[in-house]
PDB file of C-alpha atoms in Angstrom:
ATOM      1  CA  MET A  18       7.485  26.268   6.887  1.00  0.00           C
ATOM      2  CA  LEU A  19       9.500  23.014   6.922  1.00  0.00           C
ATOM      3  CA  SER A  20      12.315  21.683   9.055  1.00  0.00           C
ATOM      4  CA  ILE A  21      13.853  18.545   7.550  1.00  0.00           C
ATOM      5  CA  LEU A  22      15.548  16.619  10.350  1.00  0.00           C
ATOM      6  CA  ILE A  23      18.190  13.979   9.675  1.00  0.00           C
ATOM      7  CA  PRO A  24      20.054  12.023  12.372  1.00  0.00           C
ATOM      8  CA  VAL A  25      23.408  10.994  10.912  1.00  0.00           C
ATOM      9  CA  TYR A  26      25.773   8.164  11.789  1.00  0.00           C
ATOM     10  CA  ASN A  27      28.643   7.107   9.516  1.00  0.00           C
ATOM     11  CA  VAL A  28      26.732   7.859   6.301  1.00  0.00           C
ATOM     12  CA  LYS A  29      27.515  10.533   3.728  1.00  0.00           C
ATOM     13  CA  VAL A  30      24.369  12.551   3.088  1.00  0.00           C
ATOM     14  CA  LYS A  31      25.571  14.971   0.399  1.00  0.00           C
ATOM     15  CA  THR A  32      23.369  13.525  -2.350  1.00  0.00           C
ATOM     16  CA  LEU A  33      20.290  13.428  -0.108  1.00  0.00           C
ATOM     17  CA  VAL A  34      20.789  17.012   1.105  1.00  0.00           C
ATOM     18  CA  ASN A  35      21.493  18.412  -2.370  1.00  0.00           C
ATOM     19  CA  ASP A  36      18.427  16.716  -3.850  1.00  0.00           C
ATOM     20  CA  LEU A  37      16.200  18.089  -1.081  1.00  0.00           C
ATOM     21  CA  LEU A  38      17.644  21.594  -1.448  1.00  0.00           C
ATOM     22  CA  ALA A  39      17.081  21.487  -5.206  1.00  0.00           C
ATOM     23  CA  GLN A  40      13.403  20.628  -4.701  1.00  0.00           C
ATOM     24  CA  ALA A  41      12.995  23.316  -2.019  1.00  0.00           C
ATOM     25  CA  HIS A  42      14.554  25.956  -4.274  1.00  0.00           C
ATOM     26  CA  GLN A  43      12.350  24.951  -7.191  1.00  0.00           C
ATOM     27  CA  LEU A  44       9.260  25.256  -4.989  1.00  0.00           C
ATOM     28  CA  ASN A  45      10.532  28.469  -3.390  1.00  0.00           C
ATOM     29  CA  VAL A  46       9.552  27.055   0.006  1.00  0.00           C
ATOM     30  CA  THR A  47      11.009  28.253   3.282  1.00  0.00           C
ATOM     31  CA  CYS A  48      12.862  25.360   4.878  1.00  0.00           C
ATOM     32  CA  GLU A  49      15.910  24.256   6.802  1.00  0.00           C
ATOM     33  CA  LEU A  50      17.798  20.981   6.855  1.00  0.00           C
ATOM     34  CA  VAL A  51      19.158  20.092  10.277  1.00  0.00           C
ATOM     35  CA  LEU A  52      21.782  17.342  10.413  1.00  0.00           C
ATOM     36  CA  GLU A  53      22.847  15.924  13.769  1.00  0.00           C
ATOM     37  CA  ASP A  54      25.838  13.627  13.649  1.00  0.00           C
ATOM     38  CA  ASP A  55      25.669  11.221  16.576  1.00  0.00           C
ATOM     39  CA  ALA A  56      29.406  10.789  17.147  1.00  0.00           C
ATOM     40  CA  SER A  57      30.216   9.089  13.849  1.00  0.00           C
ATOM     41  CA  THR A  58      33.438   7.102  14.026  1.00  0.00           C
ATOM     42  CA  ASP A  59      34.366   7.786  10.387  1.00  0.00           C
ATOM     43  CA  ALA A  60      36.305  11.069  10.296  1.00  0.00           C
ATOM     44  CA  VAL A  61      35.957  11.353   6.513  1.00  0.00           C
ATOM     45  CA  VAL A  62      32.174  11.088   6.739  1.00  0.00           C
ATOM     46  CA  ARG A  63      32.064  13.681   9.512  1.00  0.00           C
ATOM     47  CA  ALA A  64      34.190  16.142   7.550  1.00  0.00           C
ATOM     48  CA  GLU A  65      32.212  15.768   4.329  1.00  0.00           C
ATOM     49  CA  ASN A  66      28.856  16.146   6.062  1.00  0.00           C
ATOM     50  CA  ALA A  67      30.045  19.147   8.073  1.00  0.00           C
ATOM     51  CA  ARG A  68      30.885  20.980   4.843  1.00  0.00           C
ATOM     52  CA  LEU A  69      27.213  20.839   3.872  1.00  0.00           C
ATOM     53  CA  ALA A  70      26.578  23.590   6.425  1.00  0.00           C
ATOM     54  CA  SER A  71      28.039  26.059   3.908  1.00  0.00           C
ATOM     55  CA  ALA A  72      24.536  26.201   2.419  1.00  0.00           C
ATOM     56  CA  ASP A  73      22.362  28.824   4.091  1.00  0.00           C
ATOM     57  CA  GLU A  74      19.551  26.343   4.722  1.00  0.00           C
ATOM     58  CA  VAL A  75      21.701  23.661   6.365  1.00  0.00           C
ATOM     59  CA  VAL A  76      22.439  23.419  10.086  1.00  0.00           C
ATOM     60  CA  TYR A  77      25.046  20.879  11.203  1.00  0.00           C
ATOM     61  CA  ILE A  78      25.282  19.629  14.800  1.00  0.00           C
ATOM     62  CA  GLN A  79      28.161  17.432  15.924  1.00  0.00           C
ATOM     63  CA  ASN A  80      27.793  15.175  18.961  1.00  0.00           C
ATOM     64  CA  GLU A  81      31.053  14.016  20.518  1.00  0.00           C
ATOM     65  CA  GLN A  82      29.294  11.256  22.467  1.00  0.00           C
ATOM     66  CA  ASN A  83      26.695   8.913  21.019  1.00  0.00           C
ATOM     67  CA  LYS A  84      23.209   9.724  22.329  1.00  0.00           C
ATOM     68  CA  GLY A  85      21.120   7.164  20.470  1.00  0.00           C
ATOM     69  CA  ARG A  86      18.353   7.625  17.925  1.00  0.00           C
ATOM     70  CA  SER A  87      15.596   8.642  20.336  1.00  0.00           C
ATOM     71  CA  LYS A  88      17.559  11.449  21.989  1.00  0.00           C
ATOM     72  CA  VAL A  89      18.839  12.735  18.679  1.00  0.00           C
ATOM     73  CA  ARG A  90      15.385  12.843  17.113  1.00  0.00           C
ATOM     74  CA  ASN A  91      13.941  14.624  20.146  1.00  0.00           C
ATOM     75  CA  HIS A  92      16.784  17.146  20.094  1.00  0.00           C
ATOM     76  CA  LEU A  93      16.355  17.785  16.387  1.00  0.00           C
ATOM     77  CA  ALA A  94      12.701  18.631  16.978  1.00  0.00           C
ATOM     78  CA  GLN A  95      13.667  20.994  19.801  1.00  0.00           C
ATOM     79  CA  VAL A  96      16.071  23.024  17.664  1.00  0.00           C
ATOM     80  CA  ALA A  97      13.802  23.047  14.583  1.00  0.00           C
ATOM     81  CA  ARG A  98      12.652  26.553  13.683  1.00  0.00           C
ATOM     82  CA  TYR A  99       9.560  25.763  11.620  1.00  0.00           C
ATOM     83  CA  PRO A 100       6.108  24.376  12.502  1.00  0.00           C
ATOM     84  CA  TYR A 101       6.227  21.275  10.301  1.00  0.00           C
ATOM     85  CA  LEU A 102       8.892  18.612  10.651  1.00  0.00           C
ATOM     86  CA  ILE A 103      10.016  15.972   8.195  1.00  0.00           C
ATOM     87  CA  PHE A 104      12.053  13.209   9.798  1.00  0.00           C
ATOM     88  CA  MET A 105      14.125  10.939   7.605  1.00  0.00           C
ATOM     89  CA  ASP A 106      16.960   8.498   8.176  1.00  0.00           C
ATOM     90  CA  CYS A 107      20.424   9.228   6.858  1.00  0.00           C
ATOM     91  CA  ASP A 108      20.442   6.127   4.640  1.00  0.00           C
ATOM     92  CA  ALA A 109      17.475   7.455   2.686  1.00  0.00           C
ATOM     93  CA  ASN A 110      17.574   8.982  -0.778  1.00  0.00           C
ATOM     94  CA  VAL A 111      15.057  10.871  -2.878  1.00  0.00           C
ATOM     95  CA  CYS A 112      13.343   8.783  -5.541  1.00  0.00           C
ATOM     96  CA  ARG A 113      10.773  11.196  -7.004  1.00  0.00           C
ATOM     97  CA  PRO A 114      11.027  14.851  -8.124  1.00  0.00           C
ATOM     98  CA  ASP A 115       7.833  15.936  -6.344  1.00  0.00           C
ATOM     99  CA  TYR A 116       8.708  14.514  -2.916  1.00  0.00           C
ATOM    100  CA  LEU A 117       8.546  17.832  -1.024  1.00  0.00           C
ATOM    101  CA  SER A 118       5.659  19.075  -3.145  1.00  0.00           C
ATOM    102  CA  VAL A 119       3.468  16.133  -2.077  1.00  0.00           C
ATOM    103  CA  TYR A 120       4.006  16.919   1.597  1.00  0.00           C
ATOM    104  CA  ILE A 121       3.482  20.647   1.144  1.00  0.00           C
ATOM    105  CA  GLN A 122       0.196  20.042  -0.668  1.00  0.00           C
ATOM    106  CA  HIS A 123      -0.896  17.770   2.158  1.00  0.00           C
ATOM    107  CA  ILE A 124      -0.054  20.409   4.759  1.00  0.00           C
ATOM    108  CA  GLN A 125      -2.044  22.993   2.865  1.00  0.00           C
ATOM    109  CA  SER A 126      -5.055  20.702   2.521  1.00  0.00           C
ATOM    110  CA  ARG A 127      -5.059  19.654   6.184  1.00  0.00           C
ATOM    111  CA  SER A 128      -3.939  22.760   8.072  1.00  0.00           C
ATOM    112  CA  SER A 129      -7.371  24.403   7.958  1.00  0.00           C
ATOM    113  CA  SER A 130      -9.001  21.475   9.791  1.00  0.00           C
ATOM    114  CA  GLY A 131      -7.090  22.153  12.988  1.00  0.00           C
ATOM    115  CA  LYS A 132      -6.876  18.420  13.733  1.00  0.00           C
ATOM    116  CA  PRO A 133      -3.464  16.965  14.598  1.00  0.00           C
ATOM    117  CA  PHE A 134      -2.065  14.519  12.084  1.00  0.00           C
ATOM    118  CA  VAL A 135       1.046  12.562  11.183  1.00  0.00           C
ATOM    119  CA  VAL A 136       1.867  11.457   7.653  1.00  0.00           C
ATOM    120  CA  LEU A 137       4.143   8.586   6.651  1.00  0.00           C
ATOM    121  CA  GLY A 138       5.375   8.566   3.075  1.00  0.00           C
ATOM    122  CA  GLY A 139       6.709   5.026   3.054  1.00  0.00           C
ATOM    123  CA  LEU A 140       9.893   3.583   1.639  1.00  0.00           C
ATOM    124  CA  CYS A 141      11.044   1.582  -1.320  1.00  0.00           C
ATOM    125  CA  TYR A 142      14.075  -0.359  -2.475  1.00  0.00           C
ATOM    126  CA  ARG A 143      16.064  -0.214  -5.673  1.00  0.00           C
ATOM    127  CA  GLU A 144      15.016  -2.547  -8.470  1.00  0.00           C
ATOM    128  CA  THR A 145      18.566  -3.771  -9.039  1.00  0.00           C
ATOM    129  CA  MET A 146      19.527  -6.693  -6.800  1.00  0.00           C
ATOM    130  CA  PRO A 147      22.507  -5.789  -4.585  1.00  0.00           C
ATOM    131  CA  ASP A 148      25.620  -7.845  -3.951  1.00  0.00           C
ATOM    132  CA  GLU A 149      25.102 -11.164  -2.204  1.00  0.00           C
ATOM    133  CA  TYR A 150      26.640 -10.040   1.107  1.00  0.00           C
ATOM    134  CA  CYS A 151      23.742  -7.620   1.787  1.00  0.00           C
ATOM    135  CA  ARG A 152      21.000  -9.294  -0.230  1.00  0.00           C
ATOM    136  CA  LEU A 153      18.985 -10.636   2.732  1.00  0.00           C
ATOM    137  CA  ARG A 154      18.131  -7.118   3.932  1.00  0.00           C
ATOM    138  CA  TRP A 155      17.068  -6.120   0.417  1.00  0.00           C
ATOM    139  CA  ILE A 156      14.857  -9.199   0.011  1.00  0.00           C
ATOM    140  CA  TYR A 157      13.257  -8.658   3.421  1.00  0.00           C
ATOM    141  CA  GLY A 158      12.665  -4.970   2.749  1.00  0.00           C
ATOM    142  CA  ARG A 159      11.031  -5.491  -0.628  1.00  0.00           C
ATOM    143  CA  ASP A 160       8.843  -8.292   0.736  1.00  0.00           C
ATOM    144  CA  ARG A 161       7.838  -6.867   4.132  1.00  0.00           C
ATOM    145  CA  GLU A 162       8.432  -3.091   4.156  1.00  0.00           C
ATOM    146  CA  GLN A 163       7.820  -1.847   0.631  1.00  0.00           C
ATOM    147  CA  LYS A 164       4.050  -1.499   0.774  1.00  0.00           C
ATOM    148  CA  SER A 165       1.548   0.822  -0.847  1.00  0.00           C
ATOM    149  CA  ALA A 166      -0.309   3.469   1.135  1.00  0.00           C
ATOM    150  CA  VAL A 167      -3.495   1.439   0.697  1.00  0.00           C
ATOM    151  CA  GLN A 168      -1.888  -1.551   2.400  1.00  0.00           C
ATOM    152  CA  ARG A 169      -0.340   0.513   5.192  1.00  0.00           C
ATOM    153  CA  ASN A 170      -3.536   2.438   5.904  1.00  0.00           C
ATOM    154  CA  LEU A 171      -5.277  -0.835   6.787  1.00  0.00           C
ATOM    155  CA  SER A 172      -3.271  -0.801  10.038  1.00  0.00           C
ATOM    156  CA  PRO A 173      -1.844   2.719  10.176  1.00  0.00           C
ATOM    157  CA  TYR A 174      -0.234   2.497  13.619  1.00  0.00           C
ATOM    158  CA  ARG A 175       1.191  -0.992  13.130  1.00  0.00           C
ATOM    159  CA  SER A 176       3.066   0.126  10.012  1.00  0.00           C
ATOM    160  CA  PHE A 177       4.646   3.045  11.843  1.00  0.00           C
ATOM    161  CA  THR A 178       8.217   4.149  11.128  1.00  0.00           C
ATOM    162  CA  PRO A 179       9.831   7.610  11.284  1.00  0.00           C
ATOM    163  CA  PHE A 180      12.081   6.739   8.340  1.00  0.00           C
ATOM    164  CA  ASN A 181      10.022   9.191   6.253  1.00  0.00           C
ATOM    165  CA  MET A 182       7.592  11.096   8.470  1.00  0.00           C
ATOM    166  CA  LEU A 183       5.812  14.450   8.348  1.00  0.00           C
ATOM    167  CA  ILE A 184       4.612  15.711  11.742  1.00  0.00           C
ATOM    168  CA  SER A 185       3.725  19.099  13.168  1.00  0.00           C
ATOM    169  CA  LYS A 186       5.970  20.456  15.889  1.00  0.00           C
ATOM    170  CA  SER A 187       2.944  20.886  18.141  1.00  0.00           C
ATOM    171  CA  VAL A 188       2.123  17.165  17.926  1.00  0.00           C
ATOM    172  CA  PHE A 189       5.730  16.186  18.528  1.00  0.00           C
ATOM    173  CA  SER A 190       5.918  18.341  21.645  1.00  0.00           C
ATOM    174  CA  ASN A 191       3.305  16.032  23.222  1.00  0.00           C
ATOM    175  CA  CYS A 192       4.524  12.713  21.782  1.00  0.00           C
ATOM    176  CA  GLN A 193       8.274  12.179  21.778  1.00  0.00           C
ATOM    177  CA  PHE A 194      10.594   9.223  21.369  1.00  0.00           C
ATOM    178  CA  ASP A 195      11.331   7.249  24.525  1.00  0.00           C
ATOM    179  CA  GLU A 196      14.918   8.126  25.422  1.00  0.00           C
ATOM    180  CA  SER A 197      15.239   5.131  27.735  1.00  0.00           C
ATOM    181  CA  LEU A 198      15.378   2.927  24.627  1.00  0.00           C
ATOM    182  CA  THR A 199      19.006   3.099  23.574  1.00  0.00           C
ATOM    183  CA  THR A 200      19.469  -0.250  21.847  1.00  0.00           C
ATOM    184  CA  TYR A 201      18.135  -1.477  18.522  1.00  0.00           C
ATOM    185  CA  GLY A 202      14.389  -1.706  18.027  1.00  0.00           C
ATOM    186  CA  PHE A 203      10.992  -0.697  19.356  1.00  0.00           C
ATOM    187  CA  GLU A 204      11.357   3.060  19.848  1.00  0.00           C
ATOM    188  CA  ASP A 205       9.396   3.443  16.611  1.00  0.00           C
ATOM    189  CA  THR A 206       6.639   1.103  17.829  1.00  0.00           C
ATOM    190  CA  PHE A 207       6.286   2.893  21.160  1.00  0.00           C
ATOM    191  CA  PHE A 208       6.082   6.252  19.422  1.00  0.00           C
ATOM    192  CA  GLY A 209       3.239   4.955  17.242  1.00  0.00           C
ATOM    193  CA  GLU A 210       1.448   3.722  20.356  1.00  0.00           C
ATOM    194  CA  GLN A 211       1.740   7.185  21.903  1.00  0.00           C
ATOM    195  CA  LEU A 212       0.097   8.708  18.848  1.00  0.00           C
ATOM    196  CA  LEU A 213      -2.720   6.153  19.015  1.00  0.00           C
ATOM    197  CA  GLU A 214      -3.343   6.847  22.716  1.00  0.00           C
ATOM    198  CA  ALA A 215      -3.306  10.602  22.078  1.00  0.00           C
ATOM    199  CA  GLY A 216      -5.861  10.260  19.286  1.00  0.00           C
ATOM    200  CA  VAL A 217      -3.504  11.625  16.628  1.00  0.00           C
ATOM    201  CA  GLU A 218      -4.440  10.441  13.155  1.00  0.00           C
ATOM    202  CA  VAL A 219      -1.705   8.630  11.248  1.00  0.00           C
ATOM    203  CA  GLN A 220      -2.147   8.658   7.491  1.00  0.00           C
ATOM    204  CA  HIS A 221       0.012   6.875   4.944  1.00  0.00           C
ATOM    205  CA  LEU A 222       0.790   8.338   1.522  1.00  0.00           C
ATOM    206  CA  ASP A 223       2.623   7.007  -1.508  1.00  0.00           C
ATOM    207  CA  ASN A 224       5.544   9.430  -1.198  1.00  0.00           C
ATOM    208  CA  PRO A 225       8.490   7.105  -0.585  1.00  0.00           C
ATOM    209  CA  LEU A 226      12.194   7.513  -0.102  1.00  0.00           C
ATOM    210  CA  TYR A 227      14.717   4.915  -1.174  1.00  0.00           C
ATOM    211  CA  HIS A 228      16.116   2.877   1.697  1.00  0.00           C
ATOM    212  CA  ASP A 229      19.710   2.450   0.626  1.00  0.00           C
ATOM    213  CA  GLY A 230      21.265   1.408   3.944  1.00  0.00           C
ATOM    214  CA  LEU A 231      21.493  -2.358   3.555  1.00  0.00           C
ATOM    215  CA  ASP A 232      23.065  -4.201   6.477  1.00  0.00           C
ATOM    216  CA  GLU A 233      25.374  -7.064   5.686  1.00  0.00           C
ATOM    217  CA  ASN A 234      23.646 -10.435   6.043  1.00  0.00           C
ATOM    218  CA  GLU A 235      25.237 -11.367   9.371  1.00  0.00           C
ATOM    219  CA  ILE A 236      24.486  -7.971  10.917  1.00  0.00           C
ATOM    220  CA  PHE A 237      20.883  -8.089   9.710  1.00  0.00           C
ATOM    221  CA  LEU A 238      20.362 -11.578  11.148  1.00  0.00           C
ATOM    222  CA  HIS A 239      21.858 -10.450  14.451  1.00  0.00           C
ATOM    223  CA  LYS A 240      19.439  -7.506  14.610  1.00  0.00           C
ATOM    224  CA  VAL A 241      16.481  -9.774  13.889  1.00  0.00           C
ATOM    225  CA  GLU A 242      17.578 -12.217  16.573  1.00  0.00           C
ATOM    226  CA  PHE A 243      18.058  -9.375  19.064  1.00  0.00           C
ATOM    227  CA  SER A 244      14.566  -8.027  18.317  1.00  0.00           C
ATOM    228  CA  TYR A 245      12.993 -11.425  18.994  1.00  0.00           C
ATOM    229  CA  THR A 246      14.943 -11.612  22.255  1.00  0.00           C
ATOM    230  CA  LEU A 247      13.419  -8.297  23.337  1.00  0.00           C
ATOM    231  CA  ILE A 248       9.920  -9.513  22.442  1.00  0.00           C
ATOM    232  CA  ARG A 249      10.330 -12.658  24.554  1.00  0.00           C
TER     233      ARG A 249
END
């Protein structure tokens, strides 16, 4: 039923994978977790994540050359075995015990309509303030990204991010990430625009994942500056 697809780069995902497997087992739902490591430079991270493939439901793919987020996401969708895909980033973590259940209920309620749809569960940040060296990213995320489904549904395509996304494989086969975008930023925006042009409904739910990957302040500011350069 579900293929959970996680691009990985220099992040240990053991806790995320184990939490998702525990929910899937409790629900007795057919699923797979496909991890694609995009040439991580940390050998310890690579080794630990590779061991997760010992679970029957986990598939681990190791890239020896970095392909970029768009290519990896498209490839993950290609190798997925099941009709519904959940994309999430590797720096995500589960924050509610019914995370998979919410998506499964939504699939069941919408599948009979026959209309294509994409669902975004949103993201949230920990309540505890992090260390000062990565605090800017946390402040920005809580102020600008951590929004309710009601807020995000006001402009469903503008608030688009595949950080926590449910999409059918049939929809993804017609709308894929632009592989020409290999640097930081905008592949998410362009994907949302494709969905809008194709008439695919984007709906936002309150089914968040924690965003735990906080860039250091200098790195975050550099990314923001680079994004504005691309806009100009």
